[in-house]
Amino acid sequence: MSLTIGDALPDISLPATGDKTISLRDCRGQILVLYFYPRDDTPGCTQEGQDFRDHFADFQAKNALILGVSRDSVKKHEKFKLKYEFPFDLLADEEEKLCAIFDIVKAKNMYGKQVRGIERSTFIFDKDGILRHEWRKVKIPDHVKTVLACVEALNQ
């Protein structure tokens, strides 16, 4: 089972950077951009995080909250966030609870071996906590600009 457009934000809390526990239910009242990425400090994940960082002020101006999610630990997230100066929090889903709700852990080929990993995905929830947009199998170039355009449309 996986969330689909029109579904409500799941009621789940996860440990996050900044010594926080973030409850998704508490994110209602603003647009939520939830992006899932495979691993901290890898080339694609770093570029995606930097793209969100570089457009952070634009998202803030549209009353949008950005949260990144991977299966890495909070400790790894803290290093990753500090190294690249990400102004948003990263959630640690080590037990794959949130990943399961979104059905984004998939079998992948890595160097000829089958491994389970996060399929790079982004989801936008409106101010009422309803899923309005989703992207699966994300390709990084221009993705953040596309997400920002959808956030802008939700604000109108």
PDB file of C-alpha atoms in Angstrom:
ATOM      1  CA  MET A   1       0.000   0.000   0.000  1.00  0.00           C
ATOM      2  CA  SER A   2       1.243   3.443  -0.834  1.00  0.00           C
ATOM      3  CA  LEU A   3      -0.047   6.979  -0.383  1.00  0.00           C
ATOM      4  CA  THR A   4      -1.738   8.431  -3.428  1.00  0.00           C
ATOM      5  CA  ILE A   5      -2.803  11.930  -4.456  1.00  0.00           C
ATOM      6  CA  GLY A   6      -5.594  13.115  -2.143  1.00  0.00           C
ATOM      7  CA  ASP A   7      -4.437  11.068   0.865  1.00  0.00           C
ATOM      8  CA  ALA A   8      -3.766  12.723   4.229  1.00  0.00           C
ATOM      9  CA  LEU A   9      -0.336  13.270   5.746  1.00  0.00           C
ATOM     10  CA  PRO A  10       0.555  10.225   7.852  1.00  0.00           C
ATOM     11  CA  ASP A  11       0.645  10.628  11.629  1.00  0.00           C
ATOM     12  CA  ILE A  12       4.221   9.606  12.319  1.00  0.00           C
ATOM     13  CA  SER A  13       7.134  11.081  14.261  1.00  0.00           C
ATOM     14  CA  LEU A  14      10.811  10.558  13.469  1.00  0.00           C
ATOM     15  CA  PRO A  15      14.105  11.682  14.990  1.00  0.00           C
ATOM     16  CA  ALA A  16      15.650  14.613  13.125  1.00  0.00           C
ATOM     17  CA  THR A  17      18.649  16.886  13.047  1.00  0.00           C
ATOM     18  CA  GLY A  18      18.921  19.560  15.703  1.00  0.00           C
ATOM     19  CA  ASP A  19      18.133  17.026  18.449  1.00  0.00           C
ATOM     20  CA  LYS A  20      14.450  17.082  17.469  1.00  0.00           C
ATOM     21  CA  THR A  21      11.652  14.642  16.951  1.00  0.00           C
ATOM     22  CA  ILE A  22       9.451  15.863  14.125  1.00  0.00           C
ATOM     23  CA  SER A  23       5.813  14.845  13.953  1.00  0.00           C
ATOM     24  CA  LEU A  24       4.430  15.200  10.430  1.00  0.00           C
ATOM     25  CA  ARG A  25       1.018  16.017  11.894  1.00  0.00           C
ATOM     26  CA  ASP A  26       2.554  19.197  13.329  1.00  0.00           C
ATOM     27  CA  CYS A  27       3.532  20.338   9.811  1.00  0.00           C
ATOM     28  CA  ARG A  28      -0.067  21.160   8.888  1.00  0.00           C
ATOM     29  CA  GLY A  29      -0.773  24.816   8.296  1.00  0.00           C
ATOM     30  CA  GLN A  30       2.031  25.170   5.786  1.00  0.00           C
ATOM     31  CA  ILE A  31       2.960  23.417   2.568  1.00  0.00           C
ATOM     32  CA  LEU A  32       5.239  20.446   3.219  1.00  0.00           C
ATOM     33  CA  VAL A  33       7.874  19.305   0.738  1.00  0.00           C
ATOM     34  CA  LEU A  34       9.013  15.854   1.813  1.00  0.00           C
ATOM     35  CA  TYR A  35      11.903  14.511  -0.216  1.00  0.00           C
ATOM     36  CA  PHE A  36      13.376  11.032   0.136  1.00  0.00           C
ATOM     37  CA  TYR A  37      16.947  10.355  -0.928  1.00  0.00           C
ATOM     38  CA  PRO A  38      19.102   7.197  -0.816  1.00  0.00           C
ATOM     39  CA  ARG A  39      22.166   8.164   1.279  1.00  0.00           C
ATOM     40  CA  ASP A  40      23.921  11.062   2.941  1.00  0.00           C
ATOM     41  CA  ASP A  41      27.024  12.505   1.307  1.00  0.00           C
ATOM     42  CA  THR A  42      26.756  10.728  -2.048  1.00  0.00           C
ATOM     43  CA  PRO A  43      27.025  12.770  -5.262  1.00  0.00           C
ATOM     44  CA  GLY A  44      23.352  12.726  -6.318  1.00  0.00           C
ATOM     45  CA  CYS A  45      21.985  13.190  -2.814  1.00  0.00           C
ATOM     46  CA  THR A  46      24.409  16.017  -2.154  1.00  0.00           C
ATOM     47  CA  GLN A  47      23.390  17.790  -5.370  1.00  0.00           C
ATOM     48  CA  GLU A  48      19.693  17.410  -4.574  1.00  0.00           C
ATOM     49  CA  GLY A  49      20.193  18.762  -1.052  1.00  0.00           C
ATOM     50  CA  GLN A  50      22.228  21.691  -2.390  1.00  0.00           C
ATOM     51  CA  ASP A  51      19.491  22.492  -4.916  1.00  0.00           C
ATOM     52  CA  PHE A  52      16.886  22.607  -2.120  1.00  0.00           C
ATOM     53  CA  ARG A  53      19.318  24.678  -0.029  1.00  0.00           C
ATOM     54  CA  ASP A  54      19.926  27.134  -2.862  1.00  0.00           C
ATOM     55  CA  HIS A  55      16.172  27.687  -3.317  1.00  0.00           C
ATOM     56  CA  PHE A  56      15.327  27.571   0.401  1.00  0.00           C
ATOM     57  CA  ALA A  57      14.438  31.275   0.626  1.00  0.00           C
ATOM     58  CA  ASP A  58      12.037  30.865  -2.320  1.00  0.00           C
ATOM     59  CA  PHE A  59      10.280  27.982  -0.560  1.00  0.00           C
ATOM     60  CA  GLN A  60      10.144  29.940   2.719  1.00  0.00           C
ATOM     61  CA  ALA A  61       8.577  32.899   0.908  1.00  0.00           C
ATOM     62  CA  LYS A  62       5.797  30.515  -0.187  1.00  0.00           C
ATOM     63  CA  ASN A  63       5.250  29.238   3.390  1.00  0.00           C
ATOM     64  CA  ALA A  64       6.709  25.843   2.493  1.00  0.00           C
ATOM     65  CA  LEU A  65       8.628  23.581   4.854  1.00  0.00           C
ATOM     66  CA  ILE A  66      11.298  21.282   3.388  1.00  0.00           C
ATOM     67  CA  LEU A  67      12.221  18.008   5.097  1.00  0.00           C
ATOM     68  CA  GLY A  68      14.706  15.466   3.741  1.00  0.00           C
ATOM     69  CA  VAL A  69      14.400  11.782   4.656  1.00  0.00           C
ATOM     70  CA  SER A  70      16.729   8.809   4.339  1.00  0.00           C
ATOM     71  CA  ARG A  71      17.528   5.638   6.256  1.00  0.00           C
ATOM     72  CA  ASP A  72      20.780   7.128   7.601  1.00  0.00           C
ATOM     73  CA  SER A  73      21.181   7.861  11.311  1.00  0.00           C
ATOM     74  CA  VAL A  74      20.685  11.278  12.888  1.00  0.00           C
ATOM     75  CA  LYS A  75      24.441  11.353  13.553  1.00  0.00           C
ATOM     76  CA  LYS A  76      25.181  10.942   9.821  1.00  0.00           C
ATOM     77  CA  HIS A  77      22.475  13.482   8.996  1.00  0.00           C
ATOM     78  CA  GLU A  78      24.054  16.039  11.343  1.00  0.00           C
ATOM     79  CA  LYS A  79      27.428  15.733   9.573  1.00  0.00           C
ATOM     80  CA  PHE A  80      25.792  15.926   6.128  1.00  0.00           C
ATOM     81  CA  LYS A  81      23.682  18.945   7.077  1.00  0.00           C
ATOM     82  CA  LEU A  82      26.641  20.785   8.618  1.00  0.00           C
ATOM     83  CA  LYS A  83      29.022  19.998   5.734  1.00  0.00           C
ATOM     84  CA  TYR A  84      26.669  21.447   3.096  1.00  0.00           C
ATOM     85  CA  GLU A  85      24.942  24.054   5.285  1.00  0.00           C
ATOM     86  CA  PHE A  86      21.426  22.738   4.715  1.00  0.00           C
ATOM     87  CA  PRO A  87      18.943  25.150   6.365  1.00  0.00           C
ATOM     88  CA  PHE A  88      16.268  22.437   6.684  1.00  0.00           C
ATOM     89  CA  ASP A  89      16.009  19.346   8.871  1.00  0.00           C
ATOM     90  CA  LEU A  90      16.769  15.791   7.851  1.00  0.00           C
ATOM     91  CA  LEU A  91      14.708  12.924   9.283  1.00  0.00           C
ATOM     92  CA  ALA A  92      16.218   9.544  10.149  1.00  0.00           C
ATOM     93  CA  ASP A  93      13.987   6.668   9.043  1.00  0.00           C
ATOM     94  CA  GLU A  94      16.332   3.863  10.064  1.00  0.00           C
ATOM     95  CA  GLU A  95      13.457   1.418  10.567  1.00  0.00           C
ATOM     96  CA  GLU A  96      11.877   2.354   7.201  1.00  0.00           C
ATOM     97  CA  LYS A  97       8.507   3.207   8.770  1.00  0.00           C
ATOM     98  CA  LEU A  98       7.922   6.341   6.680  1.00  0.00           C
ATOM     99  CA  CYS A  99       9.547   4.735   3.647  1.00  0.00           C
ATOM    100  CA  ALA A 100       7.021   1.888   3.890  1.00  0.00           C
ATOM    101  CA  ILE A 101       4.062   4.292   4.009  1.00  0.00           C
ATOM    102  CA  PHE A 102       5.276   5.905   0.776  1.00  0.00           C
ATOM    103  CA  ASP A 103       6.403   2.577  -0.748  1.00  0.00           C
ATOM    104  CA  ILE A 104       9.751   3.941  -1.856  1.00  0.00           C
ATOM    105  CA  VAL A 105      12.198   1.176  -0.862  1.00  0.00           C
ATOM    106  CA  LYS A 106      12.851  -0.760  -4.046  1.00  0.00           C
ATOM    107  CA  ALA A 107      15.201  -3.429  -5.367  1.00  0.00           C
ATOM    108  CA  LYS A 108      18.045  -1.765  -7.260  1.00  0.00           C
ATOM    109  CA  ASN A 109      21.095  -2.927  -9.146  1.00  0.00           C
ATOM    110  CA  MET A 110      24.345  -1.610  -7.736  1.00  0.00           C
ATOM    111  CA  TYR A 111      27.573  -2.802  -9.309  1.00  0.00           C
ATOM    112  CA  GLY A 112      25.794  -5.917 -10.570  1.00  0.00           C
ATOM    113  CA  LYS A 113      24.259  -6.824  -7.206  1.00  0.00           C
ATOM    114  CA  GLN A 114      20.632  -6.559  -6.133  1.00  0.00           C
ATOM    115  CA  VAL A 115      20.252  -4.232  -3.139  1.00  0.00           C
ATOM    116  CA  ARG A 116      17.295  -2.599  -1.412  1.00  0.00           C
ATOM    117  CA  GLY A 117      17.383   1.162  -1.481  1.00  0.00           C
ATOM    118  CA  ILE A 118      15.317   4.323  -1.431  1.00  0.00           C
ATOM    119  CA  GLU A 119      13.910   5.371  -4.776  1.00  0.00           C
ATOM    120  CA  ARG A 120      14.548   9.129  -4.950  1.00  0.00           C
ATOM    121  CA  SER A 121      11.073  10.662  -4.523  1.00  0.00           C
ATOM    122  CA  THR A 122       9.433  13.960  -3.572  1.00  0.00           C
ATOM    123  CA  PHE A 123       5.947  14.623  -2.193  1.00  0.00           C
ATOM    124  CA  ILE A 124       4.085  17.906  -1.636  1.00  0.00           C
ATOM    125  CA  PHE A 125       1.326  18.214   0.943  1.00  0.00           C
ATOM    126  CA  ASP A 126      -0.926  21.273   1.032  1.00  0.00           C
ATOM    127  CA  LYS A 127      -1.642  23.353   4.144  1.00  0.00           C
ATOM    128  CA  ASP A 128      -4.421  20.927   5.132  1.00  0.00           C
ATOM    129  CA  GLY A 129      -2.025  17.982   5.029  1.00  0.00           C
ATOM    130  CA  ILE A 130      -3.353  16.496   1.776  1.00  0.00           C
ATOM    131  CA  LEU A 131      -0.966  14.967  -0.768  1.00  0.00           C
ATOM    132  CA  ARG A 132      -1.144  17.127  -3.921  1.00  0.00           C
ATOM    133  CA  HIS A 133       1.943  16.192  -5.969  1.00  0.00           C
ATOM    134  CA  GLU A 134       4.386  13.312  -6.135  1.00  0.00           C
ATOM    135  CA  TRP A 135       7.485  12.500  -8.131  1.00  0.00           C
ATOM    136  CA  ARG A 136       9.026   9.034  -8.105  1.00  0.00           C
ATOM    137  CA  LYS A 137      12.308   7.978  -9.738  1.00  0.00           C
ATOM    138  CA  VAL A 138      13.391  11.614  -9.561  1.00  0.00           C
ATOM    139  CA  LYS A 139      16.065  12.877 -11.934  1.00  0.00           C
ATOM    140  CA  ILE A 140      17.939  15.683 -10.172  1.00  0.00           C
ATOM    141  CA  PRO A 141      18.489  18.322 -12.896  1.00  0.00           C
ATOM    142  CA  ASP A 142      15.772  21.009 -12.597  1.00  0.00           C
ATOM    143  CA  HIS A 143      13.725  18.893 -10.157  1.00  0.00           C
ATOM    144  CA  VAL A 144      13.775  21.495  -7.375  1.00  0.00           C
ATOM    145  CA  LYS A 145      12.612  24.198  -9.797  1.00  0.00           C
ATOM    146  CA  THR A 146       9.682  21.974 -10.797  1.00  0.00           C
ATOM    147  CA  VAL A 147       8.809  21.391  -7.131  1.00  0.00           C
ATOM    148  CA  LEU A 148       8.984  25.131  -6.430  1.00  0.00           C
ATOM    149  CA  ALA A 149       6.616  25.846  -9.338  1.00  0.00           C
ATOM    150  CA  CYS A 150       4.081  23.401  -7.858  1.00  0.00           C
ATOM    151  CA  VAL A 151       4.419  25.031  -4.423  1.00  0.00           C
ATOM    152  CA  GLU A 152       3.791  28.421  -6.030  1.00  0.00           C
ATOM    153  CA  ALA A 153       0.664  27.055  -7.748  1.00  0.00           C
ATOM    154  CA  LEU A 154      -0.656  25.735  -4.405  1.00  0.00           C
ATOM    155  CA  ASN A 155      -0.314  29.233  -2.948  1.00  0.00           C
ATOM    156  CA  GLN A 156      -2.652  30.770  -5.519  1.00  0.00           C
TER     157      GLN A 156
END
